[in-house]
Structure formats: C-alpha cells, structure tokens
Short mmCIF file of C-alpha atoms in Angstrom, two decimals:
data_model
loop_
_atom_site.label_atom_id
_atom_site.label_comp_id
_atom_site.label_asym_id
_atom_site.label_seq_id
_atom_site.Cartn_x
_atom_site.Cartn_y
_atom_site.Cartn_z
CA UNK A 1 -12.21 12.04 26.42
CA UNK A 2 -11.99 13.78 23.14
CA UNK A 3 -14.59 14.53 20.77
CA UNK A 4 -14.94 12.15 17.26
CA UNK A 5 -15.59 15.46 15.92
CA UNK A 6 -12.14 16.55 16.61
CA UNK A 7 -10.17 13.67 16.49
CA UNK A 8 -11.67 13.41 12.59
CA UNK A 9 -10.97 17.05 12.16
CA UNK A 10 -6.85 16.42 12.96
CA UNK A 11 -6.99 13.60 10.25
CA UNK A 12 -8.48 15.27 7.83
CA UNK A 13 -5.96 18.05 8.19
CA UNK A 14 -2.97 15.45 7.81
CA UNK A 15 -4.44 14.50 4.60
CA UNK A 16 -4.75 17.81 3.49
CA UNK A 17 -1.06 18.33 4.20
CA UNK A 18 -0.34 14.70 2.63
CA UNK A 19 -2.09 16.19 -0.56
CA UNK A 20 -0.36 19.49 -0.53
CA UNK A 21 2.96 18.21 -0.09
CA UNK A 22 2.54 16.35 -3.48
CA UNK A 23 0.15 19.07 -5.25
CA UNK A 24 -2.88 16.33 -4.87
CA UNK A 25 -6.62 18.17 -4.35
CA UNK A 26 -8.19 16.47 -0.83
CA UNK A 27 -11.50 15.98 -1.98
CA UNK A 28 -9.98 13.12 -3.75
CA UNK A 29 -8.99 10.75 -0.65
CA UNK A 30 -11.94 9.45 1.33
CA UNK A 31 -11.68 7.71 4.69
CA UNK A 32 -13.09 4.06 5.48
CA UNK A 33 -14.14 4.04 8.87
CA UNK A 34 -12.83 0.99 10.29
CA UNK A 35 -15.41 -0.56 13.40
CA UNK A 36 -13.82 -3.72 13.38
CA UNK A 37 -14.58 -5.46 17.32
CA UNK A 38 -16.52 -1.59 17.76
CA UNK A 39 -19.75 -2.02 18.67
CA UNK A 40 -23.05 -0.30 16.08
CA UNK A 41 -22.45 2.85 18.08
CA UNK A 42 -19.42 4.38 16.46
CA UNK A 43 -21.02 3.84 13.15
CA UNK A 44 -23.27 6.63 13.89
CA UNK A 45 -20.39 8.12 16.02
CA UNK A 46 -19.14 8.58 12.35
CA UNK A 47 -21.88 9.23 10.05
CA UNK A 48 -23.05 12.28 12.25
CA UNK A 49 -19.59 13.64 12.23
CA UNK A 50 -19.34 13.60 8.26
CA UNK A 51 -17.86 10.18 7.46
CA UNK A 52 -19.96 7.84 4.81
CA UNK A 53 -18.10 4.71 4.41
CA UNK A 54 -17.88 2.28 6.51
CA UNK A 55 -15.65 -1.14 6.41
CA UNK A 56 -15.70 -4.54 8.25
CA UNK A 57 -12.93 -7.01 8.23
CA UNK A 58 -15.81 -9.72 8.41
CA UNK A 59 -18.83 -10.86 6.93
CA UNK A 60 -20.11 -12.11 10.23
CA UNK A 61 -19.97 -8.90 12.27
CA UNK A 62 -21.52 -6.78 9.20
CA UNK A 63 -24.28 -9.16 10.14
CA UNK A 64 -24.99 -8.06 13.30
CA UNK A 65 -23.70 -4.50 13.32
CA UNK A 66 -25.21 -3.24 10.09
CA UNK A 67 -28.99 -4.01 11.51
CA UNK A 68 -28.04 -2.42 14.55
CA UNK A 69 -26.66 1.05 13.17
CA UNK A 70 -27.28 3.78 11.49
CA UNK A 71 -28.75 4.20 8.20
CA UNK A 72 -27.04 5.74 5.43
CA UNK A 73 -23.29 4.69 5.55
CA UNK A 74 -21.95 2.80 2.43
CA UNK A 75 -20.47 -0.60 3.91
CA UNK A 76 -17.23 -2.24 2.48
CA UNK A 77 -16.04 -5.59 3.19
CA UNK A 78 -12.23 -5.03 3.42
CA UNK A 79 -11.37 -8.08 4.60
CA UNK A 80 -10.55 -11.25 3.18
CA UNK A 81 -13.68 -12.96 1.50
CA UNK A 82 -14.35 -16.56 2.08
CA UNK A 83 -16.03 -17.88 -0.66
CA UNK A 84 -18.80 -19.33 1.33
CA UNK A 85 -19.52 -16.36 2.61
CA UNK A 86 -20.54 -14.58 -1.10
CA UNK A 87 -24.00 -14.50 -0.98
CA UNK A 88 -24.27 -13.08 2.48
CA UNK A 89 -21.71 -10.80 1.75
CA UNK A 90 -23.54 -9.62 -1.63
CA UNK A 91 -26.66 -8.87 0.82
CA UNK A 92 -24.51 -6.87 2.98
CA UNK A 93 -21.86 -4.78 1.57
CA UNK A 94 -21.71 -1.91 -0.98
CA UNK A 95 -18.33 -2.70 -1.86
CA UNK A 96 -15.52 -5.37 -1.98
CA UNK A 97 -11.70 -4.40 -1.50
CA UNK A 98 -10.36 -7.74 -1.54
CA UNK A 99 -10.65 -10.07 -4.49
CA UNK A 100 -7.80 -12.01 -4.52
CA UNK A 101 -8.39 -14.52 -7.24
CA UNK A 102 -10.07 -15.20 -10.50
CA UNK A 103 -12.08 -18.67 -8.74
CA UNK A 104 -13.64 -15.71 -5.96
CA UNK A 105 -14.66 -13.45 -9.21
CA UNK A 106 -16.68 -16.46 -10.94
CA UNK A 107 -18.39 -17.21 -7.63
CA UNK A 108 -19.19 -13.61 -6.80
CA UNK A 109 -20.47 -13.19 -10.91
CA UNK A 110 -22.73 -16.68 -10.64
CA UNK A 111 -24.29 -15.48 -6.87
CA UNK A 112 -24.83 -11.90 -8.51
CA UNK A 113 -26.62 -12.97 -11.23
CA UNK A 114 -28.83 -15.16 -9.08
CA UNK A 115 -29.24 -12.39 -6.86
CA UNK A 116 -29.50 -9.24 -9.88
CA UNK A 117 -26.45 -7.73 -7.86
CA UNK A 118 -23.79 -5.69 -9.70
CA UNK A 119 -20.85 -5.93 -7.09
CA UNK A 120 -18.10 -3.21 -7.14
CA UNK A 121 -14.82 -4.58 -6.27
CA UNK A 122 -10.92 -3.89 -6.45
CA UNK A 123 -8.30 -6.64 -6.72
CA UNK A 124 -5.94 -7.07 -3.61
CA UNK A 125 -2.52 -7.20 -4.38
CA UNK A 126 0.35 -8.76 -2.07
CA UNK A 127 2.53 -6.11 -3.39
CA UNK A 128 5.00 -7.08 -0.49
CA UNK A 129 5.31 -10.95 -0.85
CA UNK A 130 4.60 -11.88 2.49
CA UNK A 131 2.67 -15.26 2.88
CA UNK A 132 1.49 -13.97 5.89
CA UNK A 133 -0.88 -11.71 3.78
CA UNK A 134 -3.70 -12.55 1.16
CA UNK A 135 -3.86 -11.00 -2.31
CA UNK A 136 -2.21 -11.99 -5.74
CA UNK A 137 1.03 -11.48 -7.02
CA UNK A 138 1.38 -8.50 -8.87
CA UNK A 139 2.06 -10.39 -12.08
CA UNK A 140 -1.32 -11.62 -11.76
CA UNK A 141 -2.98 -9.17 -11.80
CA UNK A 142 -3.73 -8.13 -15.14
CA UNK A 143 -4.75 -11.81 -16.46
CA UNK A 144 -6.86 -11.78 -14.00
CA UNK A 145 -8.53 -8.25 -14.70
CA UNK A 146 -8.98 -9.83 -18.45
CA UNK A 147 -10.61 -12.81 -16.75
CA UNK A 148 -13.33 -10.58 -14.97
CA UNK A 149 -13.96 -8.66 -18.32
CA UNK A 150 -14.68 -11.77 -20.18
CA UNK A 151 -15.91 -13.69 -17.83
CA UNK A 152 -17.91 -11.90 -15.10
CA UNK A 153 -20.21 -9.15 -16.55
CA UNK A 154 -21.88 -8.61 -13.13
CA UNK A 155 -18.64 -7.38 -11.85
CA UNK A 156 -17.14 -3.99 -11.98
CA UNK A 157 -13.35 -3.63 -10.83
CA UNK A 158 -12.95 -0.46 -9.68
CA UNK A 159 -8.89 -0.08 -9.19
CA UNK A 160 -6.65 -2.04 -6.60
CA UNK A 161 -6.01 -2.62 -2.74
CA UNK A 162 -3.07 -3.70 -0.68
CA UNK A 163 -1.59 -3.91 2.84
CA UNK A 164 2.22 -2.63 3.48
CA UNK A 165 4.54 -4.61 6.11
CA UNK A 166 3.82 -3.90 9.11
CA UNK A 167 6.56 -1.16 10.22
CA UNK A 168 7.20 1.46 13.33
CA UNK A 169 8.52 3.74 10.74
CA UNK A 170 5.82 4.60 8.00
CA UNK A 171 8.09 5.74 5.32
CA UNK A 172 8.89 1.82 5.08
CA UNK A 173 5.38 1.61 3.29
CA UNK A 174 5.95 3.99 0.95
CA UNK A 175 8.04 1.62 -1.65
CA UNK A 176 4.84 -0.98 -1.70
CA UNK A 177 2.25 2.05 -2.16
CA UNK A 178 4.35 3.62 -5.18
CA UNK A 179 4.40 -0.18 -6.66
CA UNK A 180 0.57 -0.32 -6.61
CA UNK A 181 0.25 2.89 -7.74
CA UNK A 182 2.93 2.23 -10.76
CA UNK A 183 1.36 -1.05 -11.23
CA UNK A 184 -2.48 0.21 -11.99
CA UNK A 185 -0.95 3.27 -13.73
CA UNK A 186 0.62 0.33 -16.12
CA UNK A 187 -2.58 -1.49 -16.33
CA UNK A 188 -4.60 1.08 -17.15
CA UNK A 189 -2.02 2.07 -19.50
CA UNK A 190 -1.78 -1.47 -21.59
CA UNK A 191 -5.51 -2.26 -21.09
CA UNK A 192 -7.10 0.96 -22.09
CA UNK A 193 -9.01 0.91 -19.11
CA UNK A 194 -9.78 3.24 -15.82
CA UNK A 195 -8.87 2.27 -12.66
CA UNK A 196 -9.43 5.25 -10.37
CA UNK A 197 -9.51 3.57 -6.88
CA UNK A 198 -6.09 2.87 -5.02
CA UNK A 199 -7.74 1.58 -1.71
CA UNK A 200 -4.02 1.55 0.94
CA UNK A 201 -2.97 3.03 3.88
CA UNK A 202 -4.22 2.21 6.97
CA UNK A 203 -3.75 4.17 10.47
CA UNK A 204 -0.19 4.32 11.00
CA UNK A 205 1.11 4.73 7.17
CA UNK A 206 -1.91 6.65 6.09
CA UNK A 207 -0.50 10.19 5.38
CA UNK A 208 2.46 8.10 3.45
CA UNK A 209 -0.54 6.25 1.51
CA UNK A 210 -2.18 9.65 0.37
CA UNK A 211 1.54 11.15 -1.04
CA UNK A 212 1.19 8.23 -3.15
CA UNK A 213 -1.59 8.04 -4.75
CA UNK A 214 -4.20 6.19 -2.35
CA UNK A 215 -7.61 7.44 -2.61
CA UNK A 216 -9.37 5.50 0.01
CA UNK A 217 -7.59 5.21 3.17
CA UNK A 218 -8.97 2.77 5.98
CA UNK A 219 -8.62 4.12 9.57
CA UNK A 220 -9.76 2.61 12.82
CA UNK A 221 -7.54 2.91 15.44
CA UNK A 222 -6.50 6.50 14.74
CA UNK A 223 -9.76 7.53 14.83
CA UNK A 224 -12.01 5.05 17.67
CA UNK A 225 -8.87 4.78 19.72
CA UNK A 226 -7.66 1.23 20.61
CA UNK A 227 -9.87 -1.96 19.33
CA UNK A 228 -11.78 -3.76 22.90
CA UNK A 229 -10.76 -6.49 24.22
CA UNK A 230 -12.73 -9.20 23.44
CA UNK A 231 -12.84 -12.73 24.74
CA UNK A 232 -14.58 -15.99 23.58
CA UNK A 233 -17.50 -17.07 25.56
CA UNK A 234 -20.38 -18.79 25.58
CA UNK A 235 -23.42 -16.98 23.73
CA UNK A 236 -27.30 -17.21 26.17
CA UNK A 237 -29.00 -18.30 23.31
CA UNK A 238 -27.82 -22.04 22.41
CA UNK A 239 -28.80 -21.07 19.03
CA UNK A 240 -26.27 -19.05 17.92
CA UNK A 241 -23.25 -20.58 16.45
CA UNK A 242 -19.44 -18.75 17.22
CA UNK A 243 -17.84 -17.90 14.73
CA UNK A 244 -14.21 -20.60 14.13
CA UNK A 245 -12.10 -18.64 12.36
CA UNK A 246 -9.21 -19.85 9.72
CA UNK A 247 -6.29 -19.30 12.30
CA UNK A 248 -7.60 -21.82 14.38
CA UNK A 249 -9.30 -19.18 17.25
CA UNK A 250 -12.20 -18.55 18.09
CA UNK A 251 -13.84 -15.57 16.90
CA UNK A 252 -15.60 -13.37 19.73
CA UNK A 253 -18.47 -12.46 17.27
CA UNK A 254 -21.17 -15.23 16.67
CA UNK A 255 -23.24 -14.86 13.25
CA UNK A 256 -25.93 -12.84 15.62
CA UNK A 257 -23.81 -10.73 17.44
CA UNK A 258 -20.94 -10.39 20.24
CA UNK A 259 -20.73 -13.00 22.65
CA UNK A 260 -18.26 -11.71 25.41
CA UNK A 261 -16.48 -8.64 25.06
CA UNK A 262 -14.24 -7.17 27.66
CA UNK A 263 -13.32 -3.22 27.41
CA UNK A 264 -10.33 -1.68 28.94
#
C-alpha cells in the first residue's frame, strides 16, 4: 500500500503542471480533503502529511468524526445544507460551499446572530442545469448576492462553487468551470465586489478545474483510494437515531457515529 505522503505528493505535482500550463502560481489552489464514509483516521492521515482543510458532505458525520480526529484542520461542509440542520452545522464547520438560496442565507444570518457566528460561505451554482444537482441558476445569482449584502450582515460570501456532469472524459467539465469562472469575474465586475474563491473540481476533473480558475479543489477518492462500503444496520445503543436521508435510503451514519460499515 502506498504512502498518503506520496500519493499527496503526485497531486500536488498535477496541480503544479495545471498552473503552469496556464501561467497560474500553485500556492493559489488548495485541496479539500474529502473523508466522506472515511473513518476520523484519515483526517490526521492528512493533517500530518500537510493538508489543512477538511470537507464533509454531511452535517451528521462532521458530528461524529470531528470529536474523534485531529485537532487543527479547518472543516467545510460541502454538501448540501438542510436547513434544519443550521445551527448544528454553525457549531461544526469553518466554512460553507453550498448556499443555494436566499431562504438558507436568512436562516443561517438569524441562527448566527443567536449564536455570535460570522459564517463564511460561497453560493453553489448549477452551472450545468441538471435537476439532478442542487445550486441556483446562474441568473440568480447576483440578486441573490445583493440579498445577503442587505439582508444578512453575519454572512460573508466568499466567491462561488459548482459540480460539472459527471463525465469519463474530464475535458467535458471544462465548459461549466470557465462559465463559473466568467460568471464571478462578471459579478465582481458589475458589483464592485471581490470574490476570490472558485471552490470546483473534484477528483477526476480536478487538474481541468485548476486551468480554469478553481482555487479550492475537493479530492477524496484520488487521494484515500475508493470510499468503504457501508451498509445500514442496526446501531447497540437504542438511543441513537439513523440517519433517513432525502433519497429515500438509509444513511449508514447515525447522528453519533457509524452503524455498520463493511470495507473491501
């Protein structure tokens, strides 16, 4: 089995290439370490081997894992955000990539000033259309940056996020990154404001992602290998509650922590 500290070291040299190719300086792309269905060990897996952020698809297994890791990694929620999961979410996580409406930014701003939080957050964009995928239309985006700014002062938007098709062939991506990066170049542009994060690219487009602009890109499987296996069961302790997620399935994390997981 390879070393983390090797298998980083190869990324990191295919976004230095990434950044070369387009005259870009490296030091501005970081990498999300994605642990989603990982268990608290690769978190320090990472943070000894240089990496700082971490991100979780869900609120729920940030609840569990972030106890039982490592100290010293930001944490960013880049999954989708249920808005009954805010406050938790606010106690959790350094950083949200996935706003998706204006009804999401008043509920983060009122639990943020209850809680004297200042969240930092980008807007997700469903630069692609599909319905499969969360995020506003592009079009929306900018009435809903003016809603933040006059309506949510605990909130700082940061720049944008989105996810490409999924495609064998990463060069299909590259239309949907350039329209994200075109589109907060134009905001910034008409608004007068900055917008320096471009969170997009994920393991198998990443290098595509960096060429165009993205300046966080979120990696998992390139760098822990395969996500487990994991299976519903039921937890030992008849107080802990799975987890019924909005597809209909049921989630192998509880609120506490993993119920059954199954590794190759």
């Amino acid at each position: 089995m390879r070393e983390f500290s090797e298998v980083l070291g190869e990324v990191e040299e295919r976004i230095a290439a990434a950044c070369a190719r387009v005259g870009r300086d490296p030091s501005a792309v970081e990498i999300v370490a994605v642990t989603k269905t990982h268990g608290a060990e690769v978190v320090k897996e990472a943070w000894d081997a240089g990496l700082r952020i971490v991100g979780e698809n869900k609120v729920q297994e940030a609840a569990w894992k972030k106890p039982a890791s490592v100290t010293g990694p930001m944490w960013h929620l880049i999954g989708h955000l249920q808005s009954n999961k805010v406050r938790k979410a606010l106690e959790l996580f350094d950083f949200f990539h996935s706003v998706d409406t204006a009804a999401l930014a008043d509920r983060m701003n009122a639990i943020a000033e209850n809680m004297g939080a200042s969240p930092h957050v980008l807007l997700e964009v469903n630069v692609s259309g599909e319905k499969s995928k969360s995020g506003m239309k592009p079009d929306e985006v900018r009435a809903v940056l003016e809603h933040i700014a006059r309506e949510c002062p605990r909130i700082t938007v940061e720049g944008l996020m989105t996810m490409a098709p999924f495609s064998e062939n990463p060069e299909d991506a590259r239309p949907y990154f350039r329209r994200l990066r075109e589109l907060r170049d134009q905001l910034e542009q008409e608004l007068g404001i900055g917008l320096p994060r471009l969170s997009m690219g994920m393991s198998g487009d990443y290098e595509v992602a960096v060429e165009e602009g993205a300046t966080w890109v979120r990696l998992g499987t390139v760098l822990f290998g395969e996500r487990p296996k994991v299976k519903a069961g039921r937890v030992a302790d008849e107080g802990q509650q799975a987890y019924d997620n909005k597809d209909g399935g049921l989630d192998s994390y509880s609120d506490e922590g993993p119920t059954v997981r199954i590794l190759d």
